[in-house]
Amino acid sequence: ARRSAWPPVGRAVATLFLPDGYPRSVAPGYGAYQAWDVVQGLSSYVRSNLAYKATLEGLGVGDVEASAMAGALAKTARDAV
């Protein structure tokens, strides 16, 4: 029997996130497109949290240095759960 190059965890992740038949079932540029899409998604998330922090600072929430950052981190922690 031929051994898969993917360890079991890698196969599970691939099954969840990659289309059926990958890489034969997608266009040649799909991998690069998907990588840049992830970068865009992460940068959007960071930008959103920085805007939230700036909004709290602009509203004068408590001590600007401590409270706004604590609020932004608490929101990020809630989003992660």
mmCIF file of N, CA, C and O in Angstrom:
data_model
loop_
_atom_site.group_PDB
_atom_site.id
_atom_site.type_symbol
_atom_site.label_atom_id
_atom_site.label_comp_id
_atom_site.label_asym_id
_atom_site.label_seq_id
_atom_site.Cartn_x
_atom_site.Cartn_y
_atom_site.Cartn_z
ATOM 1 N N ALA A 1 0.841 -1.191 0.000
ATOM 2 C CA ALA A 1 0.000 0.000 0.000
ATOM 3 C C ALA A 1 0.873 1.237 0.000
ATOM 4 O O ALA A 1 1.895 1.285 0.663
ATOM 5 N N ARG A 2 0.431 2.223 -0.734
ATOM 6 C CA ARG A 2 1.179 3.461 -0.845
ATOM 7 C C ARG A 2 0.872 4.363 0.346
ATOM 8 O O ARG A 2 -0.277 4.578 0.698
ATOM 9 N N ARG A 3 1.916 4.893 0.970
ATOM 10 C CA ARG A 3 1.741 5.805 2.105
ATOM 11 C C ARG A 3 1.478 7.212 1.615
ATOM 12 O O ARG A 3 2.084 7.683 0.672
ATOM 13 N N SER A 4 0.564 7.880 2.269
ATOM 14 C CA SER A 4 0.254 9.259 1.932
ATOM 15 C C SER A 4 1.358 10.171 2.445
ATOM 16 O O SER A 4 1.952 9.926 3.489
ATOM 17 N N ALA A 5 1.620 11.229 1.704
ATOM 18 C CA ALA A 5 2.620 12.213 2.139
ATOM 19 C C ALA A 5 2.080 13.089 3.266
ATOM 20 O O ALA A 5 2.827 13.773 3.932
ATOM 21 N N TRP A 6 0.765 13.077 3.463
ATOM 22 C CA TRP A 6 0.129 13.896 4.489
ATOM 23 C C TRP A 6 -0.021 13.098 5.771
ATOM 24 O O TRP A 6 -0.605 12.028 5.764
ATOM 25 N N PRO A 7 0.441 13.628 6.901
ATOM 26 C CA PRO A 7 0.149 12.967 8.178
ATOM 27 C C PRO A 7 -1.353 13.080 8.473
ATOM 28 O O PRO A 7 -2.044 13.880 7.849
ATOM 29 N N PRO A 8 -1.879 12.281 9.388
ATOM 30 C CA PRO A 8 -3.328 12.298 9.652
ATOM 31 C C PRO A 8 -3.915 13.673 9.937
ATOM 32 O O PRO A 8 -4.996 14.009 9.447
ATOM 33 N N VAL A 9 -3.220 14.494 10.714
ATOM 34 C CA VAL A 9 -3.748 15.835 11.016
ATOM 35 C C VAL A 9 -3.776 16.678 9.752
ATOM 36 O O VAL A 9 -4.743 17.394 9.492
ATOM 37 N N GLY A 10 -2.748 16.570 8.955
ATOM 38 C CA GLY A 10 -2.697 17.324 7.698
ATOM 39 C C GLY A 10 -3.809 16.910 6.757
ATOM 40 O O GLY A 10 -4.403 17.754 6.073
ATOM 41 N N ARG A 11 -4.113 15.611 6.711
ATOM 42 C CA ARG A 11 -5.210 15.136 5.872
ATOM 43 C C ARG A 11 -6.547 15.695 6.354
ATOM 44 O O ARG A 11 -7.393 16.089 5.556
ATOM 45 N N ALA A 12 -6.734 15.743 7.672
ATOM 46 C CA ALA A 12 -7.984 16.281 8.222
ATOM 47 C C ALA A 12 -8.133 17.758 7.872
ATOM 48 O O ALA A 12 -9.212 18.205 7.475
ATOM 49 N N VAL A 13 -7.058 18.518 8.000
ATOM 50 C CA VAL A 13 -7.099 19.945 7.665
ATOM 51 C C VAL A 13 -7.362 20.123 6.171
ATOM 52 O O VAL A 13 -8.180 20.942 5.768
ATOM 53 N N ALA A 14 -6.678 19.331 5.355
ATOM 54 C CA ALA A 14 -6.878 19.420 3.907
ATOM 55 C C ALA A 14 -8.316 19.088 3.534
ATOM 56 O O ALA A 14 -8.917 19.748 2.677
ATOM 57 N N THR A 15 -8.897 18.086 4.174
ATOM 58 C CA THR A 15 -10.281 17.704 3.894
ATOM 59 C C THR A 15 -11.243 18.837 4.239
ATOM 60 O O THR A 15 -12.211 19.082 3.523
ATOM 61 N N LEU A 16 -10.950 19.555 5.329
ATOM 62 C CA LEU A 16 -11.819 20.652 5.745
ATOM 63 C C LEU A 16 -11.709 21.882 4.852
ATOM 64 O O LEU A 16 -12.696 22.545 4.576
ATOM 65 N N PHE A 17 -10.487 22.214 4.404
ATOM 66 C CA PHE A 17 -10.260 23.505 3.767
ATOM 67 C C PHE A 17 -9.980 23.470 2.274
ATOM 68 O O PHE A 17 -10.042 24.514 1.627
ATOM 69 N N LEU A 18 -9.652 22.323 1.721
ATOM 70 C CA LEU A 18 -9.332 22.269 0.299
ATOM 71 C C LEU A 18 -10.471 21.615 -0.478
ATOM 72 O O LEU A 18 -11.157 20.742 0.031
ATOM 73 N N PRO A 19 -10.664 22.022 -1.732
ATOM 74 C CA PRO A 19 -11.726 21.418 -2.534
ATOM 75 C C PRO A 19 -11.442 19.942 -2.813
ATOM 76 O O PRO A 19 -10.291 19.507 -2.804
ATOM 77 N N ASP A 20 -12.504 19.188 -3.087
ATOM 78 C CA ASP A 20 -12.342 17.774 -3.440
ATOM 79 C C ASP A 20 -11.429 17.640 -4.646
ATOM 80 O O ASP A 20 -11.532 18.393 -5.610
ATOM 81 N N GLY A 21 -10.523 16.686 -4.578
ATOM 82 C CA GLY A 21 -9.621 16.421 -5.693
ATOM 83 C C GLY A 21 -8.438 17.359 -5.800
ATOM 84 O O GLY A 21 -7.714 17.329 -6.788
ATOM 85 N N TYR A 22 -8.235 18.215 -4.794
ATOM 86 C CA TYR A 22 -7.103 19.150 -4.827
ATOM 87 C C TYR A 22 -5.813 18.366 -4.921
ATOM 88 O O TYR A 22 -5.671 17.365 -4.267
ATOM 89 N N PRO A 23 -4.851 18.730 -5.718
ATOM 90 C CA PRO A 23 -4.713 19.925 -6.565
ATOM 91 C C PRO A 23 -5.198 19.738 -7.995
ATOM 92 O O PRO A 23 -5.203 20.679 -8.775
ATOM 93 N N ARG A 24 -5.620 18.530 -8.377
ATOM 94 C CA ARG A 24 -6.028 18.289 -9.770
ATOM 95 C C ARG A 24 -7.330 18.990 -10.138
ATOM 96 O O ARG A 24 -7.577 19.229 -11.312
ATOM 97 N N SER A 25 -8.158 19.319 -9.151
ATOM 98 C CA SER A 25 -9.496 19.866 -9.439
ATOM 99 C C SER A 25 -9.546 21.394 -9.503
ATOM 100 O O SER A 25 -10.622 21.958 -9.684
ATOM 101 N N VAL A 26 -8.403 22.054 -9.354
ATOM 102 C CA VAL A 26 -8.410 23.522 -9.335
ATOM 103 C C VAL A 26 -7.459 24.074 -10.386
ATOM 104 O O VAL A 26 -6.588 23.377 -10.890
ATOM 105 N N ALA A 27 -7.645 25.351 -10.703
ATOM 106 C CA ALA A 27 -6.770 26.027 -11.659
ATOM 107 C C ALA A 27 -5.363 26.155 -11.070
ATOM 108 O O ALA A 27 -5.184 26.165 -9.847
ATOM 109 N N PRO A 28 -4.359 26.271 -11.935
ATOM 110 C CA PRO A 28 -2.966 26.343 -11.449
ATOM 111 C C PRO A 28 -2.683 27.460 -10.447
ATOM 112 O O PRO A 28 -1.857 27.321 -9.576
ATOM 113 N N GLY A 29 -3.360 28.576 -10.522
ATOM 114 C CA GLY A 29 -3.086 29.694 -9.616
ATOM 115 C C GLY A 29 -3.875 29.660 -8.318
ATOM 116 O O GLY A 29 -3.801 30.595 -7.526
ATOM 117 N N TYR A 30 -4.600 28.583 -8.056
ATOM 118 C CA TYR A 30 -5.464 28.535 -6.881
ATOM 119 C C TYR A 30 -4.687 28.658 -5.575
ATOM 120 O O TYR A 30 -5.110 29.367 -4.663
ATOM 121 N N GLY A 31 -3.558 27.988 -5.466
ATOM 122 C CA GLY A 31 -2.769 28.030 -4.229
ATOM 123 C C GLY A 31 -2.311 29.442 -3.892
ATOM 124 O O GLY A 31 -2.446 29.905 -2.751
ATOM 125 N N ALA A 32 -1.796 30.142 -4.906
ATOM 126 C CA ALA A 32 -1.345 31.522 -4.683
ATOM 127 C C ALA A 32 -2.531 32.426 -4.341
ATOM 128 O O ALA A 32 -2.440 33.268 -3.437
ATOM 129 N N TYR A 33 -3.637 32.236 -5.051
ATOM 130 C CA TYR A 33 -4.833 33.027 -4.758
ATOM 131 C C TYR A 33 -5.272 32.815 -3.308
ATOM 132 O O TYR A 33 -5.567 33.764 -2.591
ATOM 133 N N GLN A 34 -5.314 31.558 -2.886
ATOM 134 C CA GLN A 34 -5.778 31.246 -1.538
ATOM 135 C C GLN A 34 -4.831 31.825 -0.485
ATOM 136 O O GLN A 34 -5.267 32.324 0.548
ATOM 137 N N ALA A 35 -3.526 31.769 -0.745
ATOM 138 C CA ALA A 35 -2.547 32.329 0.197
ATOM 139 C C ALA A 35 -2.771 33.834 0.364
ATOM 140 O O ALA A 35 -2.790 34.350 1.485
ATOM 141 N N TRP A 36 -2.956 34.558 -0.757
ATOM 142 C CA TRP A 36 -3.180 35.996 -0.665
ATOM 143 C C TRP A 36 -4.535 36.311 -0.045
ATOM 144 O O TRP A 36 -4.704 37.336 0.624
ATOM 145 N N ASP A 37 -5.514 35.445 -0.254
ATOM 146 C CA ASP A 37 -6.816 35.645 0.365
ATOM 147 C C ASP A 37 -6.707 35.547 1.890
ATOM 148 O O ASP A 37 -7.338 36.308 2.611
ATOM 149 N N VAL A 38 -5.889 34.623 2.376
ATOM 150 C CA VAL A 38 -5.671 34.493 3.822
ATOM 151 C C VAL A 38 -4.966 35.740 4.361
ATOM 152 O O VAL A 38 -5.344 36.274 5.409
ATOM 153 N N VAL A 39 -3.955 36.221 3.635
ATOM 154 C CA VAL A 39 -3.249 37.438 4.054
ATOM 155 C C VAL A 39 -4.230 38.611 4.127
ATOM 156 O O VAL A 39 -4.230 39.382 5.092
ATOM 157 N N GLN A 40 -5.102 38.736 3.131
ATOM 158 C CA GLN A 40 -6.089 39.817 3.123
ATOM 159 C C GLN A 40 -7.048 39.680 4.302
ATOM 160 O O GLN A 40 -7.377 40.665 4.958
ATOM 161 N N GLY A 41 -7.500 38.473 4.583
ATOM 162 C CA GLY A 41 -8.414 38.257 5.698
ATOM 163 C C GLY A 41 -7.788 38.612 7.035
ATOM 164 O O GLY A 41 -8.420 39.260 7.876
ATOM 165 N N LEU A 42 -6.543 38.199 7.226
ATOM 166 C CA LEU A 42 -5.854 38.515 8.482
ATOM 167 C C LEU A 42 -5.604 40.013 8.619
ATOM 168 O O LEU A 42 -5.781 40.576 9.699
ATOM 169 N N SER A 43 -5.202 40.661 7.526
ATOM 170 C CA SER A 43 -4.955 42.102 7.611
ATOM 171 C C SER A 43 -6.256 42.861 7.868
ATOM 172 O O SER A 43 -6.266 43.858 8.588
ATOM 173 N N SER A 44 -7.349 42.385 7.324
ATOM 174 C CA SER A 44 -8.644 43.005 7.586
ATOM 175 C C SER A 44 -9.018 42.873 9.054
ATOM 176 O O SER A 44 -9.533 43.813 9.670
ATOM 177 N N TYR A 45 -8.757 41.719 9.638
ATOM 178 C CA TYR A 45 -9.046 41.495 11.055
ATOM 179 C C TYR A 45 -8.204 42.436 11.926
ATOM 180 O O TYR A 45 -8.723 43.069 12.853
ATOM 181 N N VAL A 46 -6.928 42.564 11.626
ATOM 182 C CA VAL A 46 -6.050 43.447 12.398
ATOM 183 C C VAL A 46 -6.511 44.898 12.240
ATOM 184 O O VAL A 46 -6.603 45.643 13.223
ATOM 185 N N ARG A 47 -6.820 45.307 11.011
ATOM 186 C CA ARG A 47 -7.279 46.674 10.754
ATOM 187 C C ARG A 47 -8.554 46.972 11.546
ATOM 188 O O ARG A 47 -8.698 48.042 12.135
ATOM 189 N N SER A 48 -9.457 46.015 11.591
ATOM 190 C CA SER A 48 -10.705 46.191 12.330
ATOM 191 C C SER A 48 -10.443 46.409 13.817
ATOM 192 O O SER A 48 -11.047 47.277 14.448
ATOM 193 N N ASN A 49 -9.545 45.626 14.379
ATOM 194 C CA ASN A 49 -9.244 45.771 15.803
ATOM 195 C C ASN A 49 -8.519 47.070 16.103
ATOM 196 O O ASN A 49 -8.751 47.679 17.154
ATOM 197 N N LEU A 50 -7.660 47.519 15.201
ATOM 198 C CA LEU A 50 -6.997 48.809 15.398
ATOM 199 C C LEU A 50 -8.013 49.948 15.317
ATOM 200 O O LEU A 50 -7.930 50.913 16.080
ATOM 201 N N ALA A 51 -8.978 49.845 14.414
ATOM 202 C CA ALA A 51 -10.018 50.869 14.316
ATOM 203 C C ALA A 51 -10.875 50.888 15.582
ATOM 204 O O ALA A 51 -11.256 51.957 16.073
ATOM 205 N N TYR A 52 -11.161 49.714 16.115
ATOM 206 C CA TYR A 52 -11.939 49.627 17.352
ATOM 207 C C TYR A 52 -11.189 50.289 18.499
ATOM 208 O O TYR A 52 -11.770 51.059 19.278
ATOM 209 N N LYS A 53 -9.888 50.023 18.590
ATOM 210 C CA LYS A 53 -9.056 50.637 19.628
ATOM 211 C C LYS A 53 -9.048 52.157 19.477
ATOM 212 O O LYS A 53 -9.217 52.886 20.453
ATOM 213 N N ALA A 54 -8.896 52.636 18.241
ATOM 214 C CA ALA A 54 -8.886 54.079 18.003
ATOM 215 C C ALA A 54 -10.232 54.707 18.353
ATOM 216 O O ALA A 54 -10.286 55.818 18.882
ATOM 217 N N THR A 55 -11.318 53.997 18.088
ATOM 218 C CA THR A 55 -12.650 54.503 18.440
ATOM 219 C C THR A 55 -12.781 54.650 19.948
ATOM 220 O O THR A 55 -13.289 55.663 20.450
ATOM 221 N N LEU A 56 -12.319 53.646 20.692
ATOM 222 C CA LEU A 56 -12.380 53.729 22.150
ATOM 223 C C LEU A 56 -11.547 54.899 22.661
ATOM 224 O O LEU A 56 -11.977 55.629 23.552
ATOM 225 N N GLU A 57 -10.366 55.085 22.092
ATOM 226 C CA GLU A 57 -9.524 56.210 22.500
ATOM 227 C C GLU A 57 -10.215 57.539 22.187
ATOM 228 O O GLU A 57 -10.192 58.467 22.982
ATOM 229 N N GLY A 58 -10.822 57.610 21.012
ATOM 230 C CA GLY A 58 -11.510 58.831 20.617
ATOM 231 C C GLY A 58 -12.689 59.150 21.515
ATOM 232 O O GLY A 58 -13.024 60.318 21.718
ATOM 233 N N LEU A 59 -13.337 58.138 22.051
ATOM 234 C CA LEU A 59 -14.459 58.346 22.958
ATOM 235 C C LEU A 59 -14.001 58.619 24.388
ATOM 236 O O LEU A 59 -14.821 58.894 25.256
ATOM 237 N N GLY A 60 -12.684 58.513 24.616
ATOM 238 C CA GLY A 60 -12.142 58.800 25.935
ATOM 239 C C GLY A 60 -12.440 57.740 26.966
ATOM 240 O O GLY A 60 -12.710 58.048 28.131
ATOM 241 N N VAL A 61 -12.384 56.505 26.579
ATOM 242 C CA VAL A 61 -12.662 55.408 27.510
ATOM 243 C C VAL A 61 -11.526 55.302 28.514
ATOM 244 O O VAL A 61 -10.422 54.892 28.181
ATOM 245 N N GLY A 62 -11.799 55.681 29.777
ATOM 246 C CA GLY A 62 -10.838 55.532 30.872
ATOM 247 C C GLY A 62 -9.466 56.102 30.553
ATOM 248 O O GLY A 62 -9.324 57.112 29.888
ATOM 249 N N ASP A 63 -8.451 55.448 31.029
ATOM 250 C CA ASP A 63 -7.065 55.799 30.729
ATOM 251 C C ASP A 63 -6.792 55.391 29.291
ATOM 252 O O ASP A 63 -6.844 54.213 28.959
ATOM 253 N N VAL A 64 -6.506 56.339 28.439
ATOM 254 C CA VAL A 64 -6.361 56.075 27.000
ATOM 255 C C VAL A 64 -5.350 54.963 26.736
ATOM 256 O O VAL A 64 -5.587 54.079 25.919
ATOM 257 N N GLU A 65 -4.231 54.980 27.420
ATOM 258 C CA GLU A 65 -3.196 53.977 27.161
ATOM 259 C C GLU A 65 -3.601 52.579 27.613
ATOM 260 O O GLU A 65 -3.349 51.602 26.933
ATOM 261 N N ALA A 66 -4.234 52.467 28.757
ATOM 262 C CA ALA A 66 -4.544 51.145 29.308
ATOM 263 C C ALA A 66 -5.921 50.640 28.902
ATOM 264 O O ALA A 66 -6.058 49.543 28.408
ATOM 265 N N SER A 67 -6.942 51.436 29.067
ATOM 266 C CA SER A 67 -8.311 50.961 28.877
ATOM 267 C C SER A 67 -8.651 50.655 27.428
ATOM 268 O O SER A 67 -9.312 49.668 27.140
ATOM 269 N N ALA A 68 -8.217 51.497 26.501
ATOM 270 C CA ALA A 68 -8.542 51.245 25.101
ATOM 271 C C ALA A 68 -7.878 49.956 24.637
ATOM 272 O O ALA A 68 -8.493 49.134 23.963
ATOM 273 N N MET A 69 -6.627 49.757 25.016
ATOM 274 C CA MET A 69 -5.940 48.523 24.627
ATOM 275 C C MET A 69 -6.586 47.327 25.308
ATOM 276 O O MET A 69 -6.788 46.290 24.685
ATOM 277 N N ALA A 70 -6.942 47.465 26.574
ATOM 278 C CA ALA A 70 -7.593 46.361 27.280
ATOM 279 C C ALA A 70 -8.935 46.038 26.638
ATOM 280 O O ALA A 70 -9.291 44.871 26.471
ATOM 281 N N GLY A 71 -9.683 47.067 26.242
ATOM 282 C CA GLY A 71 -10.964 46.841 25.571
ATOM 283 C C GLY A 71 -10.786 46.146 24.229
ATOM 284 O O GLY A 71 -11.531 45.229 23.884
ATOM 285 N N ALA A 72 -9.802 46.585 23.463
ATOM 286 C CA ALA A 72 -9.547 45.961 22.164
ATOM 287 C C ALA A 72 -9.099 44.513 22.335
ATOM 288 O O ALA A 72 -9.513 43.626 21.587
ATOM 289 N N LEU A 73 -8.260 44.260 23.326
ATOM 290 C CA LEU A 73 -7.818 42.879 23.573
ATOM 291 C C LEU A 73 -8.963 42.006 24.063
ATOM 292 O O LEU A 73 -9.069 40.838 23.688
ATOM 293 N N ALA A 74 -9.854 42.569 24.885
ATOM 294 C CA ALA A 74 -11.007 41.799 25.356
ATOM 295 C C ALA A 74 -11.923 41.449 24.190
ATOM 296 O O ALA A 74 -12.424 40.326 24.087
ATOM 297 N N LYS A 75 -12.121 42.386 23.272
ATOM 298 C CA LYS A 75 -12.939 42.112 22.092
ATOM 299 C C LYS A 75 -12.294 41.031 21.253
ATOM 300 O O LYS A 75 -12.957 40.107 20.769
ATOM 301 N N THR A 76 -10.989 41.104 21.065
ATOM 302 C CA THR A 76 -10.271 40.088 20.290
ATOM 303 C C THR A 76 -10.403 38.724 20.952
ATOM 304 O O THR A 76 -10.624 37.727 20.272
ATOM 305 N N ALA A 77 -10.301 38.681 22.255
ATOM 306 C CA ALA A 77 -10.428 37.412 22.977
ATOM 307 C C ALA A 77 -11.836 36.860 22.808
ATOM 308 O O ALA A 77 -12.019 35.651 22.611
ATOM 309 N N ARG A 78 -12.852 37.718 22.860
ATOM 310 C CA ARG A 78 -14.238 37.257 22.659
ATOM 311 C C ARG A 78 -14.409 36.711 21.253
ATOM 312 O O ARG A 78 -15.089 35.716 21.027
ATOM 313 N N ASP A 79 -13.819 37.380 20.257
ATOM 314 C CA ASP A 79 -13.929 36.927 18.878
ATOM 315 C C ASP A 79 -13.254 35.575 18.674
ATOM 316 O O ASP A 79 -13.706 34.779 17.854
ATOM 317 N N ALA A 80 -12.210 35.308 19.428
ATOM 318 C CA ALA A 80 -11.468 34.060 19.263
ATOM 319 C C ALA A 80 -12.226 32.868 19.827
ATOM 320 O O ALA A 80 -11.995 31.741 19.433
ATOM 321 N N VAL A 81 -13.143 33.109 20.754
ATOM 322 C CA VAL A 81 -13.885 32.004 21.395
ATOM 323 C C VAL A 81 -15.091 31.626 20.629
ATOM 324 O O VAL A 81 -15.599 31.932 19.749
#
